[in-house]
Amino acid sequence: MTEQEQIRFEARARVLKALAHPTRLWIAEQLADGERCVCEFVDGVGVDFSTISKHLTVLKQAGIVADEKRGKQVWYTLKVPCVLNFMNCIEAVIDHKNGNACAATGACP
Amino acid sequence: MTEQEQIRFEARARVLKALAHPTRLWIAEQLADGERCVCEFVDGVGVDFSTISKHLTVLKQAGIVADEKRGKQVWYTLKVPCVLNFMNCIEAVIDHKNGNACAATGACP
DNA sequence: CATACATTTGGCTAATTTACCAAATGTTAA
DNA sequence: TTAACATTTGGTAAATTAGCCAAATGTATG
């Protein structure tokens, strides 16, 4: 691995790491249909609002989401929607691992 | 987020997390053209061989790679090659963040 | 202006991750 | 069988991360 490559792989790992958390994956998926207010995330998940805010900061710093303040509220959007395409492949990894295709539907015996 | 969803997102996050390390991303890319011996990874990167071994264990437990022992050596393969397709999108995130969308298309000056 | 609301920031602790070294394991060759 | 080789496992210290609470910031409304 050359130093050039090292730098590139570190940058890539930073992006993946930003996404590699259950709450942050959930947030990304919520943004599939368009922008959402922070307050909507807070309502939708059982975690402190300051924790949500920190997750959003992680996603923003990675370049995955963008934010815009309008009035009292802050609205987030997916800056690079192709990250949602990861999910199919991730499910394939999970299913492959379980040796069956049931896990994707939650219908495992 | 329902408990069903919670479980699903945790599983997904586990897969992404397994991939979210520079050395492990490099390993995955090395496997693009087919199987590789552990010894080849050790030669290719400036890190202790026990560390490489642990990275390989992480990838294996996530279901991303498979291993096969043949003689003294152990050979690894990509079990689910679609993970390599993440790279284009990840580069798009990085480029977008840097304010240029060129690298994704390979058309940078 | 004072208050209420929405979100971010700071501070702290507990849990997790990474890297190295040393030692253990399994496999072939002398 | 002993020695050498390839890889994994165990142990440990340093760094990072995630969560909560409390406090600070910025914005609209009474």
PDB file of C-alpha atoms (C1' of nucleotides) in Angstrom:
ATOM      1  CA  MET A   1       0.000   0.000   0.000  1.00  0.00           C
ATOM      2  CA  THR A   2       1.568   3.272  -1.113  1.00  0.00           C
ATOM      3  CA  GLU A   3       1.165   6.408   0.947  1.00  0.00           C
ATOM      4  CA  GLN A   4      -1.213   7.759  -1.713  1.00  0.00           C
ATOM      5  CA  GLU A   5      -3.355   4.667  -1.339  1.00  0.00           C
ATOM      6  CA  GLN A   6      -3.169   4.879   2.425  1.00  0.00           C
ATOM      7  CA  ILE A   7      -4.600   8.396   2.341  1.00  0.00           C
ATOM      8  CA  ARG A   8      -7.342   7.374  -0.054  1.00  0.00           C
ATOM      9  CA  PHE A   9      -8.381   4.343   1.987  1.00  0.00           C
ATOM     10  CA  GLU A  10      -8.413   6.408   5.157  1.00  0.00           C
ATOM     11  CA  ALA A  11     -10.782   8.869   3.525  1.00  0.00           C
ATOM     12  CA  ARG A  12     -13.037   6.065   2.358  1.00  0.00           C
ATOM     13  CA  ALA A  13     -13.016   4.429   5.762  1.00  0.00           C
ATOM     14  CA  ARG A  14     -14.055   7.728   7.336  1.00  0.00           C
ATOM     15  CA  VAL A  15     -17.153   7.863   5.139  1.00  0.00           C
ATOM     16  CA  LEU A  16     -18.118   4.262   5.857  1.00  0.00           C
ATOM     17  CA  LYS A  17     -17.524   4.720   9.547  1.00  0.00           C
ATOM     18  CA  ALA A  18     -19.857   7.685   9.598  1.00  0.00           C
ATOM     19  CA  LEU A  19     -22.576   5.450   8.226  1.00  0.00           C
ATOM     20  CA  ALA A  20     -21.765   2.413  10.347  1.00  0.00           C
ATOM     21  CA  HIS A  21     -24.134   2.965  13.245  1.00  0.00           C
ATOM     22  CA  PRO A  22     -27.721   1.757  13.577  1.00  0.00           C
ATOM     23  CA  THR A  23     -29.176   5.149  14.404  1.00  0.00           C
ATOM     24  CA  ARG A  24     -27.277   6.857  11.606  1.00  0.00           C
ATOM     25  CA  LEU A  25     -28.380   4.234   9.087  1.00  0.00           C
ATOM     26  CA  TRP A  26     -31.922   4.789  10.220  1.00  0.00           C
ATOM     27  CA  ILE A  27     -31.532   8.542   9.777  1.00  0.00           C
ATOM     28  CA  ALA A  28     -30.154   8.055   6.273  1.00  0.00           C
ATOM     29  CA  GLU A  29     -33.115   5.920   5.346  1.00  0.00           C
ATOM     30  CA  GLN A  30     -35.540   8.476   6.746  1.00  0.00           C
ATOM     31  CA  LEU A  31     -34.031  10.967   4.337  1.00  0.00           C
ATOM     32  CA  ALA A  32     -34.758   8.785   1.314  1.00  0.00           C
ATOM     33  CA  ASP A  33     -37.985  10.616   0.513  1.00  0.00           C
ATOM     34  CA  GLY A  34     -36.660  14.084   1.140  1.00  0.00           C
ATOM     35  CA  GLU A  35     -35.729  16.473   3.890  1.00  0.00           C
ATOM     36  CA  ARG A  36     -36.550  15.976   7.528  1.00  0.00           C
ATOM     37  CA  CYS A  37     -36.485  18.191  10.576  1.00  0.00           C
ATOM     38  CA  VAL A  38     -34.319  17.196  13.545  1.00  0.00           C
ATOM     39  CA  CYS A  39     -37.486  17.140  15.623  1.00  0.00           C
ATOM     40  CA  GLU A  40     -38.812  14.311  13.466  1.00  0.00           C
ATOM     41  CA  PHE A  41     -35.781  12.184  14.223  1.00  0.00           C
ATOM     42  CA  VAL A  42     -36.108  12.875  17.913  1.00  0.00           C
ATOM     43  CA  ASP A  43     -39.720  11.759  17.896  1.00  0.00           C
ATOM     44  CA  GLY A  44     -38.956   8.626  15.907  1.00  0.00           C
ATOM     45  CA  VAL A  45     -36.229   7.024  17.978  1.00  0.00           C
ATOM     46  CA  GLY A  46     -35.761   6.333  21.670  1.00  0.00           C
ATOM     47  CA  VAL A  47     -32.600   8.266  22.286  1.00  0.00           C
ATOM     48  CA  ASP A  48     -31.747  11.638  23.796  1.00  0.00           C
ATOM     49  CA  PHE A  49     -32.063  14.583  21.413  1.00  0.00           C
ATOM     50  CA  SER A  50     -28.492  15.606  22.087  1.00  0.00           C
ATOM     51  CA  THR A  51     -27.396  12.173  20.921  1.00  0.00           C
ATOM     52  CA  ILE A  52     -29.385  12.580  17.703  1.00  0.00           C
ATOM     53  CA  SER A  53     -27.745  15.925  17.184  1.00  0.00           C
ATOM     54  CA  LYS A  54     -24.319  14.347  17.516  1.00  0.00           C
ATOM     55  CA  HIS A  55     -25.148  11.623  15.040  1.00  0.00           C
ATOM     56  CA  LEU A  56     -26.263  14.289  12.591  1.00  0.00           C
ATOM     57  CA  THR A  57     -22.984  16.112  13.076  1.00  0.00           C
ATOM     58  CA  VAL A  58     -21.075  12.926  12.242  1.00  0.00           C
ATOM     59  CA  LEU A  59     -23.071  12.467   9.040  1.00  0.00           C
ATOM     60  CA  LYS A  60     -22.631  16.100   8.097  1.00  0.00           C
ATOM     61  CA  GLN A  61     -18.895  16.120   8.643  1.00  0.00           C
ATOM     62  CA  ALA A  62     -18.567  13.029   6.497  1.00  0.00           C
ATOM     63  CA  GLY A  63     -20.334  14.842   3.673  1.00  0.00           C
ATOM     64  CA  ILE A  64     -23.307  12.493   3.639  1.00  0.00           C
ATOM     65  CA  VAL A  65     -25.986  14.972   4.687  1.00  0.00           C
ATOM     66  CA  ALA A  66     -26.457  18.721   4.509  1.00  0.00           C
ATOM     67  CA  ASP A  67     -28.374  20.944   6.897  1.00  0.00           C
ATOM     68  CA  GLU A  68     -30.323  24.134   6.548  1.00  0.00           C
ATOM     69  CA  LYS A  69     -31.783  26.226   9.304  1.00  0.00           C
ATOM     70  CA  ARG A  70     -35.248  27.617   8.675  1.00  0.00           C
ATOM     71  CA  GLY A  71     -36.805  29.463  11.533  1.00  0.00           C
ATOM     72  CA  LYS A  72     -36.403  27.602  14.764  1.00  0.00           C
ATOM     73  CA  GLN A  73     -35.868  24.287  13.041  1.00  0.00           C
ATOM     74  CA  VAL A  74     -33.008  22.653  11.191  1.00  0.00           C
ATOM     75  CA  TRP A  75     -33.724  20.524   8.149  1.00  0.00           C
ATOM     76  CA  TYR A  76     -31.457  17.786   6.903  1.00  0.00           C
ATOM     77  CA  THR A  77     -31.152  16.292   3.426  1.00  0.00           C
ATOM     78  CA  LEU A  78     -29.170  13.440   1.912  1.00  0.00           C
ATOM     79  CA  LYS A  79     -26.380  15.069  -0.026  1.00  0.00           C
ATOM     80  CA  VAL A  80     -25.307  11.880  -1.814  1.00  0.00           C
ATOM     81  CA  PRO A  81     -28.309   9.541  -2.097  1.00  0.00           C
ATOM     82  CA  CYS A  82     -26.370   6.654  -3.632  1.00  0.00           C
ATOM     83  CA  VAL A  83     -25.387   5.581  -0.120  1.00  0.00           C
ATOM     84  CA  LEU A  84     -28.885   4.120   0.154  1.00  0.00           C
ATOM     85  CA  ASN A  85     -27.950   1.642  -2.558  1.00  0.00           C
ATOM     86  CA  PHE A  86     -25.534   0.008  -0.126  1.00  0.00           C
ATOM     87  CA  MET A  87     -28.427  -1.600   1.683  1.00  0.00           C
ATOM     88  CA  ASN A  88     -29.161  -4.275  -0.899  1.00  0.00           C
ATOM     89  CA  CYS A  89     -25.611  -5.505  -0.845  1.00  0.00           C
ATOM     90  CA  ILE A  90     -25.432  -5.337   2.936  1.00  0.00           C
ATOM     91  CA  GLU A  91     -28.545  -7.480   3.139  1.00  0.00           C
ATOM     92  CA  ALA A  92     -26.888  -9.911   0.743  1.00  0.00           C
ATOM     93  CA  VAL A  93     -23.935 -10.189   3.116  1.00  0.00           C
ATOM     94  CA  ILE A  94     -26.246 -10.807   6.043  1.00  0.00           C
ATOM     95  CA  ASP A  95     -28.323 -13.386   4.188  1.00  0.00           C
ATOM     96  CA  HIS A  96     -25.300 -15.142   2.780  1.00  0.00           C
ATOM     97  CA  LYS A  97     -23.906 -15.369   6.239  1.00  0.00           C
ATOM     98  CA  ASN A  98     -27.056 -16.918   7.614  1.00  0.00           C
ATOM     99  CA  GLY A  99     -27.108 -19.271   4.673  1.00  0.00           C
ATOM    100  CA  ASN A 100     -30.662 -18.301   3.841  1.00  0.00           C
ATOM    101  CA  ALA A 101     -32.576 -15.415   2.381  1.00  0.00           C
ATOM    102  CA  CYS A 102     -35.103 -15.089   5.169  1.00  0.00           C
ATOM    103  CA  ALA A 103     -33.338 -12.474   7.272  1.00  0.00           C
ATOM    104  CA  ALA A 104     -34.070  -9.691   4.821  1.00  0.00           C
ATOM    105  CA  THR A 105     -37.765 -10.108   5.425  1.00  0.00           C
ATOM    106  CA  GLY A 106     -37.505 -10.897   9.097  1.00  0.00           C
ATOM    107  CA  ALA A 107     -39.305 -14.190   8.426  1.00  0.00           C
ATOM    108  CA  CYS A 108     -36.637 -16.568   9.692  1.00  0.00           C
ATOM    109  CA  PRO A 109     -38.024 -19.677  11.431  1.00  0.00           C
TER     110      PRO A 109
ATOM    111  CA  MET B   1     -37.843   2.875  15.046  1.00  0.00           C
ATOM    112  CA  THR B   2     -39.536  -0.408  15.948  1.00  0.00           C
ATOM    113  CA  GLU B   3     -37.611  -3.160  17.660  1.00  0.00           C
ATOM    114  CA  GLN B   4     -37.650  -5.136  14.392  1.00  0.00           C
ATOM    115  CA  GLU B   5     -36.058  -2.188  12.650  1.00  0.00           C
ATOM    116  CA  GLN B   6     -33.593  -1.725  15.459  1.00  0.00           C
ATOM    117  CA  ILE B   7     -32.357  -5.291  15.039  1.00  0.00           C
ATOM    118  CA  ARG B   8     -32.144  -4.903  11.291  1.00  0.00           C
ATOM    119  CA  PHE B   9     -30.172  -1.662  11.465  1.00  0.00           C
ATOM    120  CA  GLU B  10     -27.821  -3.131  14.026  1.00  0.00           C
ATOM    121  CA  ALA B  11     -27.060  -6.017  11.689  1.00  0.00           C
ATOM    122  CA  ARG B  12     -26.446  -3.644   8.816  1.00  0.00           C
ATOM    123  CA  ALA B  13     -24.225  -1.429  10.919  1.00  0.00           C
ATOM    124  CA  ARG B  14     -22.155  -4.451  11.893  1.00  0.00           C
ATOM    125  CA  VAL B  15     -21.425  -5.212   8.252  1.00  0.00           C
ATOM    126  CA  LEU B  16     -20.503  -1.626   7.433  1.00  0.00           C
ATOM    127  CA  LYS B  17     -18.345  -1.361  10.498  1.00  0.00           C
ATOM    128  CA  ALA B  18     -16.410  -4.435   9.469  1.00  0.00           C
ATOM    129  CA  LEU B  19     -15.567  -2.679   6.234  1.00  0.00           C
ATOM    130  CA  ALA B  20     -14.906   0.730   7.736  1.00  0.00           C
ATOM    131  CA  HIS B  21     -11.160   0.532   8.232  1.00  0.00           C
ATOM    132  CA  PRO B  22      -8.434   1.541   5.770  1.00  0.00           C
ATOM    133  CA  THR B  23      -6.567  -1.750   5.959  1.00  0.00           C
ATOM    134  CA  ARG B  24      -9.729  -3.792   5.611  1.00  0.00           C
ATOM    135  CA  LEU B  25     -10.869  -1.757   2.613  1.00  0.00           C
ATOM    136  CA  TRP B  26      -7.487  -2.357   1.058  1.00  0.00           C
ATOM    137  CA  ILE B  27      -7.793  -6.073   1.705  1.00  0.00           C
ATOM    138  CA  ALA B  28     -11.244  -6.149   0.103  1.00  0.00           C
ATOM    139  CA  GLU B  29      -9.894  -4.428  -2.976  1.00  0.00           C
ATOM    140  CA  GLN B  30      -6.986  -6.867  -3.196  1.00  0.00           C
ATOM    141  CA  LEU B  31      -9.560  -9.638  -3.387  1.00  0.00           C
ATOM    142  CA  ALA B  32     -11.273  -8.098  -6.406  1.00  0.00           C
ATOM    143  CA  ASP B  33      -9.342 -10.274  -8.868  1.00  0.00           C
ATOM    144  CA  GLY B  34      -9.619 -13.480  -6.873  1.00  0.00           C
ATOM    145  CA  GLU B  35      -8.223 -15.240  -3.857  1.00  0.00           C
ATOM    146  CA  ARG B  36      -5.146 -14.157  -1.972  1.00  0.00           C
ATOM    147  CA  CYS B  37      -2.915 -15.744   0.629  1.00  0.00           C
ATOM    148  CA  VAL B  38      -2.535 -14.075   4.010  1.00  0.00           C
ATOM    149  CA  CYS B  39       1.173 -13.855   3.291  1.00  0.00           C
ATOM    150  CA  GLU B  40       0.431 -11.581   0.332  1.00  0.00           C
ATOM    151  CA  PHE B  41      -1.405  -9.128   2.564  1.00  0.00           C
ATOM    152  CA  VAL B  42       1.419  -9.168   5.047  1.00  0.00           C
ATOM    153  CA  ASP B  43       3.938  -8.344   2.331  1.00  0.00           C
ATOM    154  CA  GLY B  44       1.779  -5.581   0.885  1.00  0.00           C
ATOM    155  CA  VAL B  45       1.130  -3.428   3.897  1.00  0.00           C
ATOM    156  CA  GLY B  46       3.307  -2.060   6.691  1.00  0.00           C
ATOM    157  CA  VAL B  47       1.559  -3.593   9.636  1.00  0.00           C
ATOM    158  CA  ASP B  48       2.228  -6.542  11.923  1.00  0.00           C
ATOM    159  CA  PHE B  49       1.038  -9.903  10.589  1.00  0.00           C
ATOM    160  CA  SER B  50      -0.998 -10.523  13.719  1.00  0.00           C
ATOM    161  CA  THR B  51      -2.840  -7.295  13.008  1.00  0.00           C
ATOM    162  CA  ILE B  52      -3.599  -8.434   9.462  1.00  0.00           C
ATOM    163  CA  SER B  53      -4.887 -11.689  10.850  1.00  0.00           C
ATOM    164  CA  LYS B  54      -7.238  -9.848  13.155  1.00  0.00           C
ATOM    165  CA  HIS B  55      -8.540  -7.677  10.347  1.00  0.00           C
ATOM    166  CA  LEU B  56      -9.233 -10.822   8.347  1.00  0.00           C
ATOM    167  CA  THR B  57     -11.135 -12.276  11.290  1.00  0.00           C
ATOM    168  CA  VAL B  58     -13.308  -9.165  11.430  1.00  0.00           C
ATOM    169  CA  LEU B  59     -14.125  -9.449   7.724  1.00  0.00           C
ATOM    170  CA  LYS B  60     -14.801 -13.146   8.032  1.00  0.00           C
ATOM    171  CA  GLN B  61     -17.124 -12.798  11.006  1.00  0.00           C
ATOM    172  CA  ALA B  62     -19.080 -10.144   9.153  1.00  0.00           C
ATOM    173  CA  GLY B  63     -19.591 -12.572   6.277  1.00  0.00           C
ATOM    174  CA  ILE B  64     -17.657 -10.484   3.776  1.00  0.00           C
ATOM    175  CA  VAL B  65     -14.807 -12.917   3.120  1.00  0.00           C
ATOM    176  CA  ALA B  66     -14.314 -16.660   3.354  1.00  0.00           C
ATOM    177  CA  ASP B  67     -11.107 -18.539   4.122  1.00  0.00           C
ATOM    178  CA  GLU B  68      -9.695 -21.877   3.123  1.00  0.00           C
ATOM    179  CA  LYS B  69      -6.593 -23.519   4.449  1.00  0.00           C
ATOM    180  CA  ARG B  70      -4.406 -25.259   1.896  1.00  0.00           C
ATOM    181  CA  GLY B  71      -1.161 -26.643   3.186  1.00  0.00           C
ATOM    182  CA  LYS B  72       0.628 -24.167   5.372  1.00  0.00           C
ATOM    183  CA  GLN B  73      -1.209 -21.236   3.897  1.00  0.00           C
ATOM    184  CA  VAL B  74      -4.666 -19.751   4.263  1.00  0.00           C
ATOM    185  CA  TRP B  75      -6.408 -18.281   1.245  1.00  0.00           C
ATOM    186  CA  TYR B  76      -9.123 -15.668   1.432  1.00  0.00           C
ATOM    187  CA  THR B  77     -11.850 -14.820  -1.079  1.00  0.00           C
ATOM    188  CA  LEU B  78     -14.549 -12.155  -1.303  1.00  0.00           C
ATOM    189  CA  LYS B  79     -17.777 -13.894  -0.435  1.00  0.00           C
ATOM    190  CA  VAL B  80     -20.022 -11.022  -1.523  1.00  0.00           C
ATOM    191  CA  PRO B  81     -18.237  -9.007  -4.210  1.00  0.00           C
ATOM    192  CA  CYS B  82     -20.893  -6.302  -4.474  1.00  0.00           C
ATOM    193  CA  VAL B  83     -19.257  -4.547  -1.551  1.00  0.00           C
ATOM    194  CA  LEU B  84     -16.660  -3.314  -4.018  1.00  0.00           C
ATOM    195  CA  ASN B  85     -19.393  -1.305  -5.714  1.00  0.00           C
ATOM    196  CA  PHE B  86     -19.577   0.915  -2.646  1.00  0.00           C
ATOM    197  CA  MET B  87     -16.367   2.598  -3.673  1.00  0.00           C
ATOM    198  CA  ASN B  88     -17.810   4.728  -6.466  1.00  0.00           C
ATOM    199  CA  CYS B  89     -20.412   6.181  -4.188  1.00  0.00           C
ATOM    200  CA  ILE B  90     -17.927   6.715  -1.391  1.00  0.00           C
ATOM    201  CA  GLU B  91     -15.694   8.619  -3.775  1.00  0.00           C
ATOM    202  CA  ALA B  92     -18.711  10.695  -4.761  1.00  0.00           C
ATOM    203  CA  VAL B  93     -19.239  11.611  -1.115  1.00  0.00           C
ATOM    204  CA  ILE B  94     -15.596  12.593  -0.773  1.00  0.00           C
ATOM    205  CA  ASP B  95     -15.572  14.633  -3.980  1.00  0.00           C
ATOM    206  CA  HIS B  96     -18.858  16.328  -3.211  1.00  0.00           C
ATOM    207  CA  LYS B  97     -17.465  17.274   0.117  1.00  0.00           C
ATOM    208  CA  ASN B  98     -14.413  18.782  -1.492  1.00  0.00           C
ATOM    209  CA  GLY B  99     -16.643  20.779  -3.771  1.00  0.00           C
ATOM    210  CA  ASN B 100     -15.807  18.991  -7.030  1.00  0.00           C
ATOM    211  CA  ALA B 101     -17.927  16.324  -8.618  1.00  0.00           C
ATOM    212  CA  CYS B 102     -15.306  15.396 -11.183  1.00  0.00           C
ATOM    213  CA  ALA B 103     -13.555  12.465  -9.569  1.00  0.00           C
ATOM    214  CA  ALA B 104     -16.655  10.310  -9.644  1.00  0.00           C
ATOM    215  CA  THR B 105     -16.582  10.484 -13.414  1.00  0.00           C
ATOM    216  CA  GLY B 106     -12.813  10.381 -13.698  1.00  0.00           C
ATOM    217  CA  ALA B 107     -12.837  13.731 -15.444  1.00  0.00           C
ATOM    218  CA  CYS B 108     -10.738  15.728 -12.980  1.00  0.00           C
ATOM    219  CA  PRO B 109      -8.305  18.242 -14.524  1.00  0.00           C
TER     220      PRO B 109
ATOM    221  C1'  DC C   1     -37.574  42.784  26.657  1.00  0.00           C
ATOM    222  C1'  DA C   2     -38.589  38.250  28.568  1.00  0.00           C
ATOM    223  C1'  DT C   3     -39.943  33.716  27.691  1.00  0.00           C
ATOM    224  C1'  DA C   4     -40.365  29.483  25.284  1.00  0.00           C
ATOM    225  C1'  DC C   5     -38.705  26.479  21.785  1.00  0.00           C
ATOM    226  C1'  DA C   6     -35.283  23.835  18.771  1.00  0.00           C
ATOM    227  C1'  DT C   7     -30.855  22.460  18.429  1.00  0.00           C
ATOM    228  C1'  DT C   8     -25.925  22.284  19.477  1.00  0.00           C
ATOM    229  C1'  DT C   9     -22.004  22.010  22.595  1.00  0.00           C
ATOM    230  C1'  DG C  10     -19.327  20.617  26.729  1.00  0.00           C
ATOM    231  C1'  DG C  11     -18.235  17.329  30.064  1.00  0.00           C
ATOM    232  C1'  DC C  12     -18.112  12.874  31.830  1.00  0.00           C
ATOM    233  C1'  DT C  13     -18.026   7.694  32.040  1.00  0.00           C
ATOM    234  C1'  DA C  14     -18.361   3.152  30.122  1.00  0.00           C
ATOM    235  C1'  DA C  15     -17.575   0.333  26.270  1.00  0.00           C
ATOM    236  C1'  DT C  16     -15.152  -0.737  22.047  1.00  0.00           C
ATOM    237  C1'  DT C  17     -11.317  -0.737  18.847  1.00  0.00           C
ATOM    238  C1'  DT C  18      -6.612  -0.945  17.281  1.00  0.00           C
ATOM    239  C1'  DA C  19      -1.905  -2.008  17.381  1.00  0.00           C
ATOM    240  C1'  DC C  20       2.006  -4.375  19.026  1.00  0.00           C
ATOM    241  C1'  DC C  21       4.454  -8.284  21.223  1.00  0.00           C
ATOM    242  C1'  DA C  22       4.669 -12.950  22.838  1.00  0.00           C
ATOM    243  C1'  DA C  23       3.027 -17.424  22.839  1.00  0.00           C
ATOM    244  C1'  DA C  24       0.175 -21.191  20.903  1.00  0.00           C
ATOM    245  C1'  DT C  25      -1.409 -23.962  16.958  1.00  0.00           C
ATOM    246  C1'  DG C  26      -1.226 -26.562  12.871  1.00  0.00           C
ATOM    247  C1'  DT C  27       1.480 -28.146   8.755  1.00  0.00           C
ATOM    248  C1'  DT C  28       5.262 -29.530   5.878  1.00  0.00           C
ATOM    249  C1'  DA C  29      10.178 -30.792   5.293  1.00  0.00           C
ATOM    250  C1'  DA C  30      14.736 -32.393   6.919  1.00  0.00           C
TER     251       DA C  30
ATOM    252  C1'  DT D   1      11.004 -36.425  15.510  1.00  0.00           C
ATOM    253  C1'  DT D   2      12.690 -31.988  15.294  1.00  0.00           C
ATOM    254  C1'  DA D   3      12.816 -27.713  13.024  1.00  0.00           C
ATOM    255  C1'  DA D   4      10.935 -24.182  10.279  1.00  0.00           C
ATOM    256  C1'  DC D   5       7.084 -21.835   8.455  1.00  0.00           C
ATOM    257  C1'  DA D   6       2.306 -19.631   8.265  1.00  0.00           C
ATOM    258  C1'  DT D   7      -1.260 -18.085  10.818  1.00  0.00           C
ATOM    259  C1'  DT D   8      -4.140 -17.368  14.918  1.00  0.00           C
ATOM    260  C1'  DT D   9      -4.837 -16.246  19.748  1.00  0.00           C
ATOM    261  C1'  DG D  10      -4.052 -13.859  24.222  1.00  0.00           C
ATOM    262  C1'  DG D  11      -2.756  -9.909  26.656  1.00  0.00           C
ATOM    263  C1'  DT D  12      -2.281  -5.027  27.257  1.00  0.00           C
ATOM    264  C1'  DA D  13      -2.086   0.065  26.596  1.00  0.00           C
ATOM    265  C1'  DA D  14      -3.705   4.040  23.925  1.00  0.00           C
ATOM    266  C1'  DA D  15      -7.249   6.044  21.298  1.00  0.00           C
ATOM    267  C1'  DT D  16     -11.969   6.525  19.858  1.00  0.00           C
ATOM    268  C1'  DT D  17     -16.910   6.295  20.377  1.00  0.00           C
ATOM    269  C1'  DA D  18     -21.674   6.543  22.309  1.00  0.00           C
ATOM    270  C1'  DG D  19     -24.712   7.846  25.551  1.00  0.00           C
ATOM    271  C1'  DC D  20     -26.613  10.916  29.091  1.00  0.00           C
ATOM    272  C1'  DC D  21     -27.156  15.326  31.557  1.00  0.00           C
ATOM    273  C1'  DA D  22     -26.521  20.205  31.925  1.00  0.00           C
ATOM    274  C1'  DA D  23     -25.629  24.436  29.896  1.00  0.00           C
ATOM    275  C1'  DA D  24     -25.187  27.523  25.865  1.00  0.00           C
ATOM    276  C1'  DT D  25     -26.904  29.361  21.470  1.00  0.00           C
ATOM    277  C1'  DG D  26     -30.052  31.180  18.199  1.00  0.00           C
ATOM    278  C1'  DT D  27     -34.858  32.290  16.842  1.00  0.00           C
ATOM    279  C1'  DA D  28     -39.585  33.514  17.135  1.00  0.00           C
ATOM    280  C1'  DT D  29     -43.530  35.125  20.039  1.00  0.00           C
ATOM    281  C1'  DG D  30     -46.090  37.386  23.889  1.00  0.00           C
TER     282       DG D  30
END
